[in-house]
CSV table of C-alpha atoms in Angstrom, one decimal:
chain,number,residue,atom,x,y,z
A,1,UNK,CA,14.9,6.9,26.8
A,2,UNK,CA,14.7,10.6,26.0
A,3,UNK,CA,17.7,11.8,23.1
A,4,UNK,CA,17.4,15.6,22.1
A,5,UNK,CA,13.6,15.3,22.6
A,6,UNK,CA,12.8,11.9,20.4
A,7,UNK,CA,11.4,9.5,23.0
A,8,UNK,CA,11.2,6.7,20.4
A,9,UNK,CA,13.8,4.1,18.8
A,10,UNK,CA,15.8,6.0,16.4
A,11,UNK,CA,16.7,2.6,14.5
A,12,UNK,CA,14.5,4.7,12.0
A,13,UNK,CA,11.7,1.8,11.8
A,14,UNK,CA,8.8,4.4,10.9
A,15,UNK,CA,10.9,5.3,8.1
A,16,UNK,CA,11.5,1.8,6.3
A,17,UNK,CA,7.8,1.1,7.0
A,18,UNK,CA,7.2,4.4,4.7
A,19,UNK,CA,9.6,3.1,2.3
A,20,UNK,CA,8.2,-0.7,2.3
A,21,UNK,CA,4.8,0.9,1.6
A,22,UNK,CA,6.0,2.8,-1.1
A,23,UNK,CA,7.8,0.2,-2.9
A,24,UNK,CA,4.5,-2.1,-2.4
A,25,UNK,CA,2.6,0.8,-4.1
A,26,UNK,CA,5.1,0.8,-7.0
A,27,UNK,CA,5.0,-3.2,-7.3
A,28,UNK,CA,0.9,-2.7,-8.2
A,29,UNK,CA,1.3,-0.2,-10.5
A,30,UNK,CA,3.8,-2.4,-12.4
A,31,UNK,CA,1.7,-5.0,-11.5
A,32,UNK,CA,-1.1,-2.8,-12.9
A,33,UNK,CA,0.8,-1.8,-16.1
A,34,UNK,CA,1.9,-5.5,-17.6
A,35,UNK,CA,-1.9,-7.0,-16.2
A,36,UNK,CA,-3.4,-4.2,-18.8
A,37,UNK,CA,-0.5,-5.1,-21.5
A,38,UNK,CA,-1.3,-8.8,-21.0
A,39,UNK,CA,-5.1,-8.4,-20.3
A,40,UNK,CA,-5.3,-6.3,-23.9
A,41,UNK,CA,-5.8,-9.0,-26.2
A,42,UNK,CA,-8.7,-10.8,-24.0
A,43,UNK,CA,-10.8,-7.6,-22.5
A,44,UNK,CA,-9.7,-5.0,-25.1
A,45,UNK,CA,-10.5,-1.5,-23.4
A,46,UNK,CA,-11.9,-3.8,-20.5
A,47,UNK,CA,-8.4,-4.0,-19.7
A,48,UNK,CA,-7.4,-0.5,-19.8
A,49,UNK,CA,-10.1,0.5,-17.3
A,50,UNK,CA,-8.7,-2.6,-14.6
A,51,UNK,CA,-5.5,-0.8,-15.2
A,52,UNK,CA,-6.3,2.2,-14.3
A,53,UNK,CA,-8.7,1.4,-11.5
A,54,UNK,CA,-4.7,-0.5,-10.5
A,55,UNK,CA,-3.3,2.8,-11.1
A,56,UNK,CA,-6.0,4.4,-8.8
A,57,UNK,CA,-5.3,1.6,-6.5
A,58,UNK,CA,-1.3,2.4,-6.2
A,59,UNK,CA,-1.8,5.9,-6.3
A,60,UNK,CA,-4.1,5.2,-3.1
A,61,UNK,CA,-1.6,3.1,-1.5
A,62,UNK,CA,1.6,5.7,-1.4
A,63,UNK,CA,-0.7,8.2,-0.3
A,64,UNK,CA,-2.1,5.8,2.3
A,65,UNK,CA,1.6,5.0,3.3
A,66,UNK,CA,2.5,8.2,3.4
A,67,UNK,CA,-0.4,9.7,5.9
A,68,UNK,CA,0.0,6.7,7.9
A,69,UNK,CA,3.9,7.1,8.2
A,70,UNK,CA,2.9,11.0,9.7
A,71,UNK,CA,0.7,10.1,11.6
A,72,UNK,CA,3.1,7.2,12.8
A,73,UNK,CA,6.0,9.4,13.8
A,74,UNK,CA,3.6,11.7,15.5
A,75,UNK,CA,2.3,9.0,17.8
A,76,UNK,CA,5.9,8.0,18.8
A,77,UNK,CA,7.3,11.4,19.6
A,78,UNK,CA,4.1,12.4,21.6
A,79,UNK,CA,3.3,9.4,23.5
A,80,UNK,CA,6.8,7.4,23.0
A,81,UNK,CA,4.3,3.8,21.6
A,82,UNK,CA,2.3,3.4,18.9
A,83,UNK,CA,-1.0,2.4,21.3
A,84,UNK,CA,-2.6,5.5,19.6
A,85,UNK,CA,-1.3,5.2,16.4
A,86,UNK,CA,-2.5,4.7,12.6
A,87,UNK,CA,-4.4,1.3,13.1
A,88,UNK,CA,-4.7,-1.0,10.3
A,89,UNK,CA,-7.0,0.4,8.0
A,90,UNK,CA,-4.3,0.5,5.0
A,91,UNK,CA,-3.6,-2.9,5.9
A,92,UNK,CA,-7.2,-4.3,5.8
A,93,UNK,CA,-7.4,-2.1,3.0
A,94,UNK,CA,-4.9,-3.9,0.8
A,95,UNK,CA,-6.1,-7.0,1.7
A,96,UNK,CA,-9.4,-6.8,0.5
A,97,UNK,CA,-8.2,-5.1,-2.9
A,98,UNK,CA,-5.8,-8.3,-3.0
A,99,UNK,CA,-8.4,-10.9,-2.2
A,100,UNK,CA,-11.0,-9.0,-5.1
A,101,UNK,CA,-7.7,-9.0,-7.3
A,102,UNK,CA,-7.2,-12.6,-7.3
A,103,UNK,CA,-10.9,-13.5,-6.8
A,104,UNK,CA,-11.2,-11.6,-10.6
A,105,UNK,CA,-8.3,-13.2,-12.5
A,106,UNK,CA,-9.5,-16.3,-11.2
A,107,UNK,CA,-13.2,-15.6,-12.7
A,108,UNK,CA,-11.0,-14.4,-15.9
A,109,UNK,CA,-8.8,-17.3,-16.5
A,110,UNK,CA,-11.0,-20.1,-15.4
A,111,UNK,CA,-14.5,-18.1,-16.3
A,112,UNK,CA,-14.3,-19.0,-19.9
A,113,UNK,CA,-13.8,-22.8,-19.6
A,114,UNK,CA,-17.2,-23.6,-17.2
């Protein structure tokens, strides 16, 4: 399984992970930029702060992605197997920003009519 010293798959999976991250990371700050443009006329500078803290969030996430991708491709050329290998704290990570997302525009939109 060994080719010039890469003892992994060279079907270049770590790398469209990386990229898969990435474009997830750009899809909140877009996601980030038309919330605050829509937002604006409700929450006012409330709205330019959850776009931000959106910002903050994407700018986490490609970072994230890209550490993890490192760290990735390290475990696969030293042990072959991603036993040892980044976990899935990015993962949990972006689920719980998700869930307290969704849990916040529901309070938004449905907040005002209880």
């Amino acid at each position: 399984m060994s080719d010039g010293g890469r003892r992994f798959d060279p079907g270049l999976q770590p790398e469209r992970t990386a990229l898969a991250w990435r474009r997830t990371g750009l899809a909140v700050a877009v996601g980030a930029i038309a919330g605050t443009r829509v937002l604006f006329p409700t929450l006012g500078v409330g709205a330019v702060v959850v776009g931000l803290l959106g910002l903050g969030l994407a700018a986490l996430l490609v970072l994230g992605s890209t550490r993890r991708a490192r760290r990735a491709e390290a475990c696969l050329l030293q042990d072959g197997n991603l036993v040892s290998g980044p976990g899935g704290r990015l993962v949990a990570a972006v689920c719980v920003a998700s869930t307290a997302i969704g849990v916040a525009a529901l309070v938004a939109v449905v907040g005002p009519h209880l």
